[in-house]
Tab-separated table of N, CA, C and O in Angstrom:
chain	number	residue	atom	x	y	z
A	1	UNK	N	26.519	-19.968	3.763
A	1	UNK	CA	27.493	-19.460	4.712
A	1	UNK	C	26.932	-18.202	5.379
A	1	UNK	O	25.876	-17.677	5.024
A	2	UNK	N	27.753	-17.734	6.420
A	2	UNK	CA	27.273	-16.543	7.081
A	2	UNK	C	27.220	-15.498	6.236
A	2	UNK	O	26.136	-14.996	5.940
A	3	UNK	N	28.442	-15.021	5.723
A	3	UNK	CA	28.135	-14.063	4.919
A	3	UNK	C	27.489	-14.079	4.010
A	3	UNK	O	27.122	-12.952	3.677
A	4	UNK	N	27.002	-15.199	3.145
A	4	UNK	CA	26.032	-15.258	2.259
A	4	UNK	C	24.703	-15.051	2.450
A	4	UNK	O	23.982	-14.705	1.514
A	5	UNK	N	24.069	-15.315	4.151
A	5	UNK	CA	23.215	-15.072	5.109
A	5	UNK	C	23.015	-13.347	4.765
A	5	UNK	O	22.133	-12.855	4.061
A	6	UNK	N	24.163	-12.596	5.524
A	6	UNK	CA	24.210	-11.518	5.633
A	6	UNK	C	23.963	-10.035	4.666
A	6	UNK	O	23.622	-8.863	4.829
A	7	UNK	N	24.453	-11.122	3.405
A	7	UNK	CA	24.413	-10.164	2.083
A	7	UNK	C	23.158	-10.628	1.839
A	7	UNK	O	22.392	-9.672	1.958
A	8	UNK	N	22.529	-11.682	1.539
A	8	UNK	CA	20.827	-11.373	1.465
A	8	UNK	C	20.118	-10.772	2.604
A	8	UNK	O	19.042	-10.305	2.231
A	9	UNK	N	20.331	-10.622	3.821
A	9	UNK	CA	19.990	-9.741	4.671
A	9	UNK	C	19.723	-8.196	4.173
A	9	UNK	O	18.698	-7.531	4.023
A	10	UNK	N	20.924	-7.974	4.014
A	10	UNK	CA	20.954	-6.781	3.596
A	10	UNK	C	20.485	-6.168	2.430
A	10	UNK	O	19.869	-5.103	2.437
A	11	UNK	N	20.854	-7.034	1.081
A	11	UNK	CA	19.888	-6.854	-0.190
A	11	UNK	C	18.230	-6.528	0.104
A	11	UNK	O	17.525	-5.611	-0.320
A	12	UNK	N	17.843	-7.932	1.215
A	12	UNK	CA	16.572	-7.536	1.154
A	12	UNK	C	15.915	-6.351	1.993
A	12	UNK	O	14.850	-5.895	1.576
A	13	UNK	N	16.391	-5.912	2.959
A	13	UNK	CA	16.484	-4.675	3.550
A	13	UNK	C	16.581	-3.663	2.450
A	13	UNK	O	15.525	-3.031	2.458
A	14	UNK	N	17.499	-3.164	1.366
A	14	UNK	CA	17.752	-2.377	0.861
A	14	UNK	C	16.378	-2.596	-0.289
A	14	UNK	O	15.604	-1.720	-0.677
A	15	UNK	N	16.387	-3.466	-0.508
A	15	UNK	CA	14.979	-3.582	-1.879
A	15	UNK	C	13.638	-3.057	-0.918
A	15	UNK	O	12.913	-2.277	-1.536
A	16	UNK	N	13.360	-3.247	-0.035
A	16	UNK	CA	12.288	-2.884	1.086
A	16	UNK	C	12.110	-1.464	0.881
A	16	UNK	O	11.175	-0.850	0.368
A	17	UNK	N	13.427	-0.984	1.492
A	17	UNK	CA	13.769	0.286	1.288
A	17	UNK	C	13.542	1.217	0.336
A	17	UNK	O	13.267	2.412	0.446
A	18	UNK	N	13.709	0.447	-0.724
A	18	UNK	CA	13.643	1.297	-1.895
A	18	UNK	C	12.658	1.187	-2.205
A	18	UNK	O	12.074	2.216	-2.546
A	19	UNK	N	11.930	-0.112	-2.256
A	19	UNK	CA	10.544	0.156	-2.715
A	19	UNK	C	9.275	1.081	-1.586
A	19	UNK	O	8.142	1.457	-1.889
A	20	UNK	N	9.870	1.197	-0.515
A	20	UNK	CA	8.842	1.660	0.518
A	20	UNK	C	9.046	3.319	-0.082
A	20	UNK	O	8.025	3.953	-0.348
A	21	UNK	N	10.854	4.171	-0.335
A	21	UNK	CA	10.178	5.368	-0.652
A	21	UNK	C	9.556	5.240	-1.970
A	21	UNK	O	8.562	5.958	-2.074
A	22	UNK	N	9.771	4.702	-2.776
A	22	UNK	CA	9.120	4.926	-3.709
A	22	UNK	C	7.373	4.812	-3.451
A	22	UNK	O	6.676	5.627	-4.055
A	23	UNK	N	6.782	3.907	-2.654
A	23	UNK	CA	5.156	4.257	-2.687
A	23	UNK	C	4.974	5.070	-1.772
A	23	UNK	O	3.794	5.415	-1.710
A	24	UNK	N	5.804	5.660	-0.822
A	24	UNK	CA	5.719	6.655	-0.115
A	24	UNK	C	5.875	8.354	-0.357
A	24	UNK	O	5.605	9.347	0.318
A	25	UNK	N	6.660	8.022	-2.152
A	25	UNK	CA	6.796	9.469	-2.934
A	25	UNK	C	5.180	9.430	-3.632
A	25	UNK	O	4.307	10.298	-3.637
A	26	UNK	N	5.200	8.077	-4.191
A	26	UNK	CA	3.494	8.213	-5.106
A	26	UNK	C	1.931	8.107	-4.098
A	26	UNK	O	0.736	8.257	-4.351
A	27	UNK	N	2.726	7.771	-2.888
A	27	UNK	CA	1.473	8.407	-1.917
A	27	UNK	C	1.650	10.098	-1.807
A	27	UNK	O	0.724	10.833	-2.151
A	28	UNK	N	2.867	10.607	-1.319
A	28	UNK	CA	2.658	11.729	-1.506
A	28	UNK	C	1.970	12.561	-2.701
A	28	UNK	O	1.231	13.537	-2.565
A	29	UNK	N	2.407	11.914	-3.981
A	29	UNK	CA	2.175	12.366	-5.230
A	29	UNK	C	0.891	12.601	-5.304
A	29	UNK	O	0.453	13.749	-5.383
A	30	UNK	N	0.045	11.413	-5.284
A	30	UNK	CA	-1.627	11.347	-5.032
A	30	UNK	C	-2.312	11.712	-4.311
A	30	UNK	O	-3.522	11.740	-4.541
A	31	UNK	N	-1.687	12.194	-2.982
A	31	UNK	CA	-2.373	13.273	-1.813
A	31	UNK	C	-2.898	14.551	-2.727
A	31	UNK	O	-4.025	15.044	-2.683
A	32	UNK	N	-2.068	14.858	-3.357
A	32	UNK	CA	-2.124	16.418	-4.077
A	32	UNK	C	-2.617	16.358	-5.343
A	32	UNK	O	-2.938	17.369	-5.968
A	33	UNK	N	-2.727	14.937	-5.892
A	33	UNK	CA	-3.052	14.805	-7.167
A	33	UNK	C	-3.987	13.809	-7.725
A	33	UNK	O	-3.634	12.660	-7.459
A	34	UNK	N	-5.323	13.920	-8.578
A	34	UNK	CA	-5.980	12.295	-8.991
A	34	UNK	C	-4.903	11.199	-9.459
A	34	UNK	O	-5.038	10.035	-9.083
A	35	UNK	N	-3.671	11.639	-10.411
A	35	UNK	CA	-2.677	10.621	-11.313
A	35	UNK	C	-1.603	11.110	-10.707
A	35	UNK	O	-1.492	12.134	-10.033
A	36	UNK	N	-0.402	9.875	-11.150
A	36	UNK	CA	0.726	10.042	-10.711
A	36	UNK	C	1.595	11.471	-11.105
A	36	UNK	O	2.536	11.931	-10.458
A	37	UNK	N	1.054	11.979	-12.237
A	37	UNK	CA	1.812	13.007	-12.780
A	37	UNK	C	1.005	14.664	-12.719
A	37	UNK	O	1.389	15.760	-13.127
A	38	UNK	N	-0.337	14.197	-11.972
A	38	UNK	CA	-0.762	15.618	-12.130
A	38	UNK	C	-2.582	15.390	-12.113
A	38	UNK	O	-3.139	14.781	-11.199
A	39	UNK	N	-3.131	15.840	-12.981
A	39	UNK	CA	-4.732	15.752	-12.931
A	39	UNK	C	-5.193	14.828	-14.245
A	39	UNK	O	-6.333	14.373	-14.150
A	40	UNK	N	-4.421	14.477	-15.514
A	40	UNK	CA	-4.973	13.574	-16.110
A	40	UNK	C	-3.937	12.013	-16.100
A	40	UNK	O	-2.733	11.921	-15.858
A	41	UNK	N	-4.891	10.959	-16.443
A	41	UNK	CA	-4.123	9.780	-16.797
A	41	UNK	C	-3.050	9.869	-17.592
A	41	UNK	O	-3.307	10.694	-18.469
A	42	UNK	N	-1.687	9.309	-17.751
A	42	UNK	CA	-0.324	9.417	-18.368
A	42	UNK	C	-0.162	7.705	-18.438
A	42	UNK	O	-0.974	6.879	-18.023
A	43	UNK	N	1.059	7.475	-19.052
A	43	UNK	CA	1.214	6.054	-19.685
A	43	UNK	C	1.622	6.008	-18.319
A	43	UNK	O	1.528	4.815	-18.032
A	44	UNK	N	2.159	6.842	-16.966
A	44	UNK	CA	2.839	6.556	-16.177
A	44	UNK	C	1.711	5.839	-15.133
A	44	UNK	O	2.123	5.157	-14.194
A	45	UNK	N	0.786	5.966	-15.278
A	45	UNK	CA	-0.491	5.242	-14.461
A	45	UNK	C	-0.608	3.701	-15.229
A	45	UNK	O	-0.742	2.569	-14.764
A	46	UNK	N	-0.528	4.055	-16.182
A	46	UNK	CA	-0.906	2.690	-17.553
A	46	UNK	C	0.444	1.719	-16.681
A	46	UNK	O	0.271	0.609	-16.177
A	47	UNK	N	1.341	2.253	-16.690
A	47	UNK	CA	2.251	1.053	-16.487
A	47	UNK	C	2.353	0.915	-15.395
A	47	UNK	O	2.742	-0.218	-15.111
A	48	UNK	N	2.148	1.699	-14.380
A	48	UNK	CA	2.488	1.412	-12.995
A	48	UNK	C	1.128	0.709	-12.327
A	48	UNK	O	1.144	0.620	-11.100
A	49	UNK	N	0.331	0.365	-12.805
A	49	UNK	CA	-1.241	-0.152	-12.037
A	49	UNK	C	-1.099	-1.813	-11.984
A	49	UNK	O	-1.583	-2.529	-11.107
A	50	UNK	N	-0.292	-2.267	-13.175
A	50	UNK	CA	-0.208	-3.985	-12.931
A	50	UNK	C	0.425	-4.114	-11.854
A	50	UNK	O	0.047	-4.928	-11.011
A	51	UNK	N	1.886	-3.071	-11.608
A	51	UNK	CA	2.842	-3.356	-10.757
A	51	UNK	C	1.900	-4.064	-9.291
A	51	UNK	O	2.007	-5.162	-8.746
A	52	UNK	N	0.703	-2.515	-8.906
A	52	UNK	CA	0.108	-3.132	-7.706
A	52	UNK	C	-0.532	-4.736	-8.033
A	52	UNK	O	-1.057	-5.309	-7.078
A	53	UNK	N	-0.485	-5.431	-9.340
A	53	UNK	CA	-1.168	-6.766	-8.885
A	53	UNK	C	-0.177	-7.564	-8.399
A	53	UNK	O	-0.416	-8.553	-7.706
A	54	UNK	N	0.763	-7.262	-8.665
A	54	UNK	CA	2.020	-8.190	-8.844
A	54	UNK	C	2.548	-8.039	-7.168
A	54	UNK	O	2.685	-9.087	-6.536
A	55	UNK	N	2.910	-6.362	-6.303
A	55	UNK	CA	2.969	-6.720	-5.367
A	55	UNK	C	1.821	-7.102	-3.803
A	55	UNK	O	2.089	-7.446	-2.652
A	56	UNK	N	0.631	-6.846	-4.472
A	56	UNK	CA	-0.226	-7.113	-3.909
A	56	UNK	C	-0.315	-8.915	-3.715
A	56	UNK	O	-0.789	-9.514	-2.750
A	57	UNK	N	0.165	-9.376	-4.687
A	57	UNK	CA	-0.294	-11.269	-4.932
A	57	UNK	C	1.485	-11.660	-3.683
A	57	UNK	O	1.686	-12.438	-2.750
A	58	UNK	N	1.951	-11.100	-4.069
A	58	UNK	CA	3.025	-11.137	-3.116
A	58	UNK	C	3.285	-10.637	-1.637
A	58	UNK	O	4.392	-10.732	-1.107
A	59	UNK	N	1.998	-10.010	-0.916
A	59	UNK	CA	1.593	-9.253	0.400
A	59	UNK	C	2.399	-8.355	0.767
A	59	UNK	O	3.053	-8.425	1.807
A	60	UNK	N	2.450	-7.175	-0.248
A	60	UNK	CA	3.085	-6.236	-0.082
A	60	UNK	C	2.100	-5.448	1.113
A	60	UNK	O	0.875	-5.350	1.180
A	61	UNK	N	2.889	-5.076	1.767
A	61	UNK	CA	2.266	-4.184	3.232
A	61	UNK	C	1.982	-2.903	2.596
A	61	UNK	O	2.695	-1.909	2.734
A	62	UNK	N	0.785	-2.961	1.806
A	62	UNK	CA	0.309	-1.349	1.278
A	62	UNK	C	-0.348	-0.402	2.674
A	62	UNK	O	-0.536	0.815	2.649
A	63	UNK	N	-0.591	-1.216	3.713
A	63	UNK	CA	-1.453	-0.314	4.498
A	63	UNK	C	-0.935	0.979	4.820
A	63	UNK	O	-1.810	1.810	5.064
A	64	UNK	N	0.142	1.343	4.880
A	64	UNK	CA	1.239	2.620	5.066
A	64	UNK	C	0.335	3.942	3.969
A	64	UNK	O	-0.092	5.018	4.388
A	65	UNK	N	0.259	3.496	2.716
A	65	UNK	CA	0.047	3.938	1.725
A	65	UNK	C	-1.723	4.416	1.412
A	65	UNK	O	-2.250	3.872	0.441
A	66	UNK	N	-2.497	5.324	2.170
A	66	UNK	CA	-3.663	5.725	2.022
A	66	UNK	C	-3.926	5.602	0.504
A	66	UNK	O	-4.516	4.744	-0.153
A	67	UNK	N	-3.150	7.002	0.090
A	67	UNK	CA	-3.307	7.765	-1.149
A	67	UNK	C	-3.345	7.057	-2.139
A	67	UNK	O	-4.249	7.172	-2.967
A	68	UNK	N	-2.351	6.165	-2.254
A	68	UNK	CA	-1.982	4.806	-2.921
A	68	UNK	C	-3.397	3.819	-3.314
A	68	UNK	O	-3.915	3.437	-4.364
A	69	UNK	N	-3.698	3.647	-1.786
A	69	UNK	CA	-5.018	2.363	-2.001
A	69	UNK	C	-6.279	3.505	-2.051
A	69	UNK	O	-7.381	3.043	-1.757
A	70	UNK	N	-6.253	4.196	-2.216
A	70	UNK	CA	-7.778	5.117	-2.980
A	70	UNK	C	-7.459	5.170	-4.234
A	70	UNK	O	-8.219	4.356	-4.759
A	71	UNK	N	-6.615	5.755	-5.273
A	71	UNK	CA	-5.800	5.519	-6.311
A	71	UNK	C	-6.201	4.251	-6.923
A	71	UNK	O	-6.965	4.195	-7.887
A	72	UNK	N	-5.651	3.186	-6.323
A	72	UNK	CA	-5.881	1.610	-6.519
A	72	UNK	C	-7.022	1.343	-6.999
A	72	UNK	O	-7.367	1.017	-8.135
A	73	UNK	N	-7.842	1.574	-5.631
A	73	UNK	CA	-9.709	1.518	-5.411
A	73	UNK	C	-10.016	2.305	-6.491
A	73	UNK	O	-10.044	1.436	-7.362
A	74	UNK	N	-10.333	3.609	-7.204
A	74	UNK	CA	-10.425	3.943	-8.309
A	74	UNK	C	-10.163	3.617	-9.511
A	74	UNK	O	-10.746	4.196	-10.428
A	75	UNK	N	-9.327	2.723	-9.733
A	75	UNK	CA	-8.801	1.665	-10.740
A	75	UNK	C	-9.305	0.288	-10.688
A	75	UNK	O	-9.150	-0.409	-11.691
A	76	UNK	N	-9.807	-0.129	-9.795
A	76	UNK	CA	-10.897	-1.330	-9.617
A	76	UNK	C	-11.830	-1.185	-10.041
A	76	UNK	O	-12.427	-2.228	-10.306
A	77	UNK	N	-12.608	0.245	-10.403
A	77	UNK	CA	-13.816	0.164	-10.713
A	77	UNK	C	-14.083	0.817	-12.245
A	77	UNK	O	-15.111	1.319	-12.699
A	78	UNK	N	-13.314	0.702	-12.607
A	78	UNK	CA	-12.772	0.493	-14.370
A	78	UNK	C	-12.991	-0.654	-14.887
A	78	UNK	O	-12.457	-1.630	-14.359
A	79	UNK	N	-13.759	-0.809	-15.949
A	79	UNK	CA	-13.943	-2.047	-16.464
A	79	UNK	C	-12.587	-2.546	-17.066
A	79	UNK	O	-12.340	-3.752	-17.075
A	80	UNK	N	-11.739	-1.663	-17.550
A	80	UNK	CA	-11.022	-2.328	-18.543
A	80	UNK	C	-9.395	-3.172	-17.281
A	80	UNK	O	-8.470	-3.961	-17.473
A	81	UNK	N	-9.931	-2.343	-16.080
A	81	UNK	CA	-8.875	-2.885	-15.211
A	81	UNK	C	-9.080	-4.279	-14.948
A	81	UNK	O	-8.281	-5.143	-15.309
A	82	UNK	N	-10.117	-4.502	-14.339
A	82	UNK	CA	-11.466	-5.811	-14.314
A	82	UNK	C	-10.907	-6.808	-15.241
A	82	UNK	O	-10.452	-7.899	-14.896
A	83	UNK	N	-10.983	-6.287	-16.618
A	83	UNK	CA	-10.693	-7.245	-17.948
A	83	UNK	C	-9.167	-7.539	-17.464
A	83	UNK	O	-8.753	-8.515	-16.837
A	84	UNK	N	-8.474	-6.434	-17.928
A	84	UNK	CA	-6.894	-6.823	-17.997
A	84	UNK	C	-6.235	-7.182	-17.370
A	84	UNK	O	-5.213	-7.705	-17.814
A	85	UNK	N	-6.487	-7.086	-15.891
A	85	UNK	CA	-5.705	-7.664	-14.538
A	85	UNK	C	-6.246	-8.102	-13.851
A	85	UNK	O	-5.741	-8.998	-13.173
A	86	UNK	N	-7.748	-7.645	-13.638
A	86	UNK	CA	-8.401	-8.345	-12.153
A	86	UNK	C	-9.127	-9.693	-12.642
A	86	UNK	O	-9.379	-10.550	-11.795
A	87	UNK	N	-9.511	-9.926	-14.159
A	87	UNK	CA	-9.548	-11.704	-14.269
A	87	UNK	C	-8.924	-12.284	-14.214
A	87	UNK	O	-8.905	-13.419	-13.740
A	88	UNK	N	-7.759	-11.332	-14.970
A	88	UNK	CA	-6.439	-12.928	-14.330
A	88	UNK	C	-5.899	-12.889	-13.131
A	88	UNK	O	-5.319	-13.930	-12.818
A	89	UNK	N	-5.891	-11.917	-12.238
A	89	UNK	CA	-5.191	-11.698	-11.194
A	89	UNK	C	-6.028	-11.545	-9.827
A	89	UNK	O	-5.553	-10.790	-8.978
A	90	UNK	N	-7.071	-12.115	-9.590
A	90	UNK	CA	-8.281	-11.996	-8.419
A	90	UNK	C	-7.692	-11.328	-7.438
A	90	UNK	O	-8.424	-10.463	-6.957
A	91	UNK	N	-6.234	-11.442	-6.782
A	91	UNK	CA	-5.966	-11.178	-5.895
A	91	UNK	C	-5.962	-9.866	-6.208
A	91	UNK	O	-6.357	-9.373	-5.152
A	92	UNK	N	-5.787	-9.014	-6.919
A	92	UNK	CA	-5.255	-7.425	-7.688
A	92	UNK	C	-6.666	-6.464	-7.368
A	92	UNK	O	-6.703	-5.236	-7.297
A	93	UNK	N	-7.790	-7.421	-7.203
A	93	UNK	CA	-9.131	-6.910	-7.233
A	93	UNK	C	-9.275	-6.836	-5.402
A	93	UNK	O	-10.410	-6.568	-5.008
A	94	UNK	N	-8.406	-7.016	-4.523
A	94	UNK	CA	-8.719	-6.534	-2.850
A	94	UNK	C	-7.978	-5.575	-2.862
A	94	UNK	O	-7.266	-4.985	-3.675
A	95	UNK	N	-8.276	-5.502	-1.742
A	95	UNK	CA	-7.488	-3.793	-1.320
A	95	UNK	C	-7.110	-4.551	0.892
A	95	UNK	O	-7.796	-5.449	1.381
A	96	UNK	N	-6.145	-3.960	1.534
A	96	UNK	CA	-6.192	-4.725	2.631
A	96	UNK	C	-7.017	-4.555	3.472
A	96	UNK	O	-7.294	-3.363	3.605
A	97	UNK	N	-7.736	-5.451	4.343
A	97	UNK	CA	-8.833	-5.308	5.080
A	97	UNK	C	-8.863	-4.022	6.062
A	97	UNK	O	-9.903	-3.558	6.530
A	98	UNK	N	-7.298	-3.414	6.352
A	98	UNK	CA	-8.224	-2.368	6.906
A	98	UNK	C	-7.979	-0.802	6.506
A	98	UNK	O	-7.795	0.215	7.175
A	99	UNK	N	-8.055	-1.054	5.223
A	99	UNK	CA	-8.061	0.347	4.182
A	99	UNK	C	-9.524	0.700	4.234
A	99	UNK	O	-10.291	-0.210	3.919
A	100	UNK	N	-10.032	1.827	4.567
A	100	UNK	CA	-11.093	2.364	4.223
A	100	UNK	C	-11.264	3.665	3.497
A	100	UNK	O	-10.898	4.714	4.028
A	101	UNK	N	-11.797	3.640	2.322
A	101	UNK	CA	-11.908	4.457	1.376
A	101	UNK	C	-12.762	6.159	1.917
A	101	UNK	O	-13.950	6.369	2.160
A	102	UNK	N	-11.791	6.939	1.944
A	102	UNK	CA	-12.538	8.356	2.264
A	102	UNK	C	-13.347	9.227	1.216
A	102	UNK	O	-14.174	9.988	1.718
A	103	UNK	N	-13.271	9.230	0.287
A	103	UNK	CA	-13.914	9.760	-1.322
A	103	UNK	C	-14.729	9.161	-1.370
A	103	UNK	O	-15.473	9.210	-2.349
């Protein structure tokens, strides 16, 4: 029905939303910082790094997000990332074609 139209309209608008500030706070975060919380690794990196395979395999529009995909790119070249996500997850191992790494 229409309104059933309308309310997923809007759900998915609002999930967009929410997820855009959120990589738009942890881009800010990583402008100023190597990790999400400051200058060393925290469980808060540990858990949040699959997330990017998961919306990456799903074409999440990271290009917005510099800070984000250098972050990322630094986590690709970790072996243990390699092992734990990027064999099973090939797609988790790109970054979008027109991210170019400044570091």
């Amino acid at each position: 029905t229409n309104q059933s139209l309308r309310y997923s309209i809007r759900s998915d608008v609002q999930l967009y939303m929410t997820t855009d500030n959120m990589f738009a706070e942890l881009d800010n975060r990583l402008a100023k910082h190597e990790w999400i919380l400051g200058d060393k690794m925290t469980m808060a990196d540990i858990a949040l790094i699959p997330q990017y395979a998961l919306f990456r395999w799903n074409d999440f529009p990271f290009e917005a997000y510099p800070n984000f995909l250098a972050y990322v790119a630094q986590w690709q070249k970790r072996p243990t990332y390699v092992k734990a996500i990027g064999d099973y997850m090939p797609s988790s191992m790109s970054l979008p074609e027109s991210f170019t790494c400044v570091a």
